[in-house]
mmCIF file of C-alpha atoms in Angstrom:
data_model
loop_
_atom_site.group_PDB
_atom_site.id
_atom_site.type_symbol
_atom_site.label_atom_id
_atom_site.label_comp_id
_atom_site.label_asym_id
_atom_site.label_seq_id
_atom_site.Cartn_x
_atom_site.Cartn_y
_atom_site.Cartn_z
ATOM 1 C CA UNK A 1 67.312 25.784 -56.270
ATOM 2 C CA UNK A 2 67.154 22.108 -55.376
ATOM 3 C CA UNK A 3 64.126 19.892 -56.415
ATOM 4 C CA UNK A 4 63.184 19.590 -52.731
ATOM 5 C CA UNK A 5 63.072 23.294 -52.318
ATOM 6 C CA UNK A 6 60.781 23.750 -55.180
ATOM 7 C CA UNK A 7 58.358 21.215 -53.969
ATOM 8 C CA UNK A 8 58.435 22.930 -50.362
ATOM 9 C CA UNK A 9 57.420 26.318 -51.841
ATOM 10 C CA UNK A 10 54.836 24.681 -54.083
ATOM 11 C CA UNK A 11 53.412 23.214 -50.978
ATOM 12 C CA UNK A 12 53.620 26.145 -48.938
ATOM 13 C CA UNK A 13 51.949 28.258 -51.661
ATOM 14 C CA UNK A 14 48.969 25.669 -51.896
ATOM 15 C CA UNK A 15 48.572 25.779 -48.130
ATOM 16 C CA UNK A 16 48.418 29.837 -47.819
ATOM 17 C CA UNK A 17 45.943 29.787 -50.772
ATOM 18 C CA UNK A 18 43.748 27.069 -49.019
ATOM 19 C CA UNK A 19 44.019 28.983 -45.839
ATOM 20 C CA UNK A 20 43.055 32.337 -47.423
ATOM 21 C CA UNK A 21 40.174 30.699 -49.264
ATOM 22 C CA UNK A 22 38.993 29.298 -45.754
ATOM 23 C CA UNK A 23 39.384 32.377 -43.886
ATOM 24 C CA UNK A 24 37.490 34.610 -46.597
ATOM 25 C CA UNK A 25 34.845 31.828 -46.904
ATOM 26 C CA UNK A 26 34.067 31.872 -43.285
ATOM 27 C CA UNK A 27 34.239 35.547 -42.382
ATOM 28 C CA UNK A 28 31.906 36.257 -45.210
ATOM 29 C CA UNK A 29 29.118 33.601 -44.067
ATOM 30 C CA UNK A 30 29.609 34.268 -40.493
ATOM 31 C CA UNK A 31 26.600 35.747 -38.881
ATOM 32 C CA UNK A 32 25.759 36.444 -35.144
ATOM 33 C CA UNK A 33 23.325 34.423 -33.613
ATOM 34 C CA UNK A 34 21.623 36.083 -30.607
ATOM 35 C CA UNK A 35 18.311 36.442 -28.743
ATOM 36 C CA UNK A 36 16.220 39.586 -28.919
ATOM 37 C CA UNK A 37 17.570 40.875 -25.630
ATOM 38 C CA UNK A 38 21.080 40.302 -26.885
ATOM 39 C CA UNK A 39 20.359 42.326 -30.230
ATOM 40 C CA UNK A 40 18.929 45.105 -28.065
ATOM 41 C CA UNK A 41 21.833 45.487 -25.734
ATOM 42 C CA UNK A 42 24.301 45.486 -28.575
ATOM 43 C CA UNK A 43 22.211 48.549 -30.211
ATOM 44 C CA UNK A 44 23.907 50.232 -32.662
ATOM 45 C CA UNK A 45 26.770 48.039 -33.112
ATOM 46 C CA UNK A 46 24.425 45.496 -35.066
ATOM 47 C CA UNK A 47 23.028 48.199 -37.490
ATOM 48 C CA UNK A 48 23.118 46.850 -41.003
ATOM 49 C CA UNK A 49 25.206 43.743 -40.007
ATOM 50 C CA UNK A 50 23.881 40.406 -41.107
ATOM 51 C CA UNK A 51 22.481 38.586 -37.699
ATOM 52 C CA UNK A 52 20.289 35.599 -36.897
ATOM 53 C CA UNK A 53 17.579 36.296 -34.031
ATOM 54 C CA UNK A 54 16.083 33.709 -32.015
ATOM 55 C CA UNK A 55 12.703 34.262 -30.072
ATOM 56 C CA UNK A 56 8.925 33.435 -29.835
ATOM 57 C CA UNK A 57 6.473 34.584 -31.925
ATOM 58 C CA UNK A 58 3.678 36.681 -30.718
ATOM 59 C CA UNK A 59 0.708 35.474 -32.522
ATOM 60 C CA UNK A 60 -1.212 38.037 -32.137
ATOM 61 C CA UNK A 61 1.073 40.501 -33.871
ATOM 62 C CA UNK A 62 1.004 38.522 -37.118
ATOM 63 C CA UNK A 63 -0.029 40.684 -40.026
ATOM 64 C CA UNK A 64 0.017 39.088 -43.619
ATOM 65 C CA UNK A 65 -0.608 41.645 -46.384
ATOM 66 C CA UNK A 66 -1.094 39.335 -49.567
ATOM 67 C CA UNK A 67 -1.433 42.289 -51.823
ATOM 68 C CA UNK A 68 2.130 43.184 -51.165
ATOM 69 C CA UNK A 69 3.526 40.091 -50.100
ATOM 70 C CA UNK A 70 4.471 41.733 -46.499
ATOM 71 C CA UNK A 71 4.621 39.946 -43.112
ATOM 72 C CA UNK A 72 5.025 41.886 -40.142
ATOM 73 C CA UNK A 73 5.112 40.189 -36.900
ATOM 74 C CA UNK A 74 6.885 40.387 -33.239
ATOM 75 C CA UNK A 75 9.271 38.212 -31.697
ATOM 76 C CA UNK A 76 10.009 37.841 -27.891
ATOM 77 C CA UNK A 77 12.299 36.292 -25.546
ATOM 78 C CA UNK A 78 10.297 37.214 -22.665
ATOM 79 C CA UNK A 79 12.114 40.245 -21.854
ATOM 80 C CA UNK A 80 12.256 42.326 -24.952
ATOM 81 C CA UNK A 81 10.541 42.296 -28.083
ATOM 82 C CA UNK A 82 11.242 43.531 -31.652
ATOM 83 C CA UNK A 83 9.132 43.846 -34.696
ATOM 84 C CA UNK A 84 10.306 42.139 -38.176
ATOM 85 C CA UNK A 85 9.180 42.594 -41.512
ATOM 86 C CA UNK A 86 9.535 40.049 -44.394
ATOM 87 C CA UNK A 87 9.024 40.424 -47.928
ATOM 88 C CA UNK A 88 8.055 36.937 -49.334
ATOM 89 C CA UNK A 89 5.408 34.230 -48.807
ATOM 90 C CA UNK A 90 4.214 33.725 -45.314
ATOM 91 C CA UNK A 91 5.864 30.289 -43.991
ATOM 92 C CA UNK A 92 3.680 27.684 -42.563
ATOM 93 C CA UNK A 93 3.278 27.315 -38.798
ATOM 94 C CA UNK A 94 3.239 30.842 -37.762
ATOM 95 C CA UNK A 95 1.431 30.049 -34.514
ATOM 96 C CA UNK A 96 1.490 31.804 -31.312
ATOM 97 C CA UNK A 97 4.507 30.924 -29.048
ATOM 98 C CA UNK A 98 6.316 29.121 -32.070
ATOM 99 C CA UNK A 99 10.102 29.428 -31.864
ATOM 100 C CA UNK A 100 11.438 31.309 -34.683
ATOM 101 C CA UNK A 101 14.726 32.127 -36.142
ATOM 102 C CA UNK A 102 15.089 35.028 -38.552
ATOM 103 C CA UNK A 103 18.045 36.117 -40.532
ATOM 104 C CA UNK A 104 18.401 39.770 -41.604
ATOM 105 C CA UNK A 105 19.699 43.059 -40.622
ATOM 106 C CA UNK A 106 18.695 45.966 -38.142
ATOM 107 C CA UNK A 107 18.221 49.322 -39.798
ATOM 108 C CA UNK A 108 18.979 52.835 -38.477
ATOM 109 C CA UNK A 109 15.513 53.275 -36.966
ATOM 110 C CA UNK A 110 15.481 49.823 -34.998
ATOM 111 C CA UNK A 111 13.290 48.039 -37.637
ATOM 112 C CA UNK A 112 14.549 44.542 -38.443
ATOM 113 C CA UNK A 113 14.278 43.583 -42.205
ATOM 114 C CA UNK A 114 14.127 39.766 -42.544
ATOM 115 C CA UNK A 115 15.714 37.851 -45.443
ATOM 116 C CA UNK A 116 14.898 34.172 -44.138
ATOM 117 C CA UNK A 117 12.770 32.803 -41.560
ATOM 118 C CA UNK A 118 13.154 29.693 -40.102
ATOM 119 C CA UNK A 119 9.995 28.137 -38.096
ATOM 120 C CA UNK A 120 11.079 25.688 -35.623
ATOM 121 C CA UNK A 121 8.761 22.407 -35.221
ATOM 122 C CA UNK A 122 9.151 20.949 -31.537
ATOM 123 C CA UNK A 123 6.777 18.353 -32.127
ATOM 124 C CA UNK A 124 9.426 16.743 -34.859
ATOM 125 C CA UNK A 125 11.700 15.975 -32.290
ATOM 126 C CA UNK A 126 9.529 15.333 -29.292
ATOM 127 C CA UNK A 127 9.147 11.653 -28.287
ATOM 128 C CA UNK A 128 5.708 10.216 -28.159
ATOM 129 C CA UNK A 129 4.028 9.752 -24.434
ATOM 130 C CA UNK A 130 4.568 6.590 -22.843
ATOM 131 C CA UNK A 131 1.617 4.386 -22.880
ATOM 132 C CA UNK A 132 0.691 1.899 -20.155
ATOM 133 C CA UNK A 133 1.275 -1.695 -20.430
#
């Protein structure tokens, strides 16, 4: 085997190994990003699969049990709603109508168990109102 063939085989092995690592890394970290209605429409296909769901928080549904460190709340996209439970510290900004992204899994009974909550802060990206003058 020539030196050139050995180098070509070595380079090919490195590229195959890198491709495998990239593919497995992406497939393990990939999660669906859906609205509440899309999650309801997919139904049983989404049970026990990692998913991110976006929706607006119904502030009247927020129930915080500090003794169990349990937060329960409803998300809605205007058409459907779902109840989510989170075991952890209640994040700031859980106000009515706030855009929320939750990461977690849907169980067999249709309950959504949250692993992470992302509370969007729209005021952070809004421009200041124009002043006269």
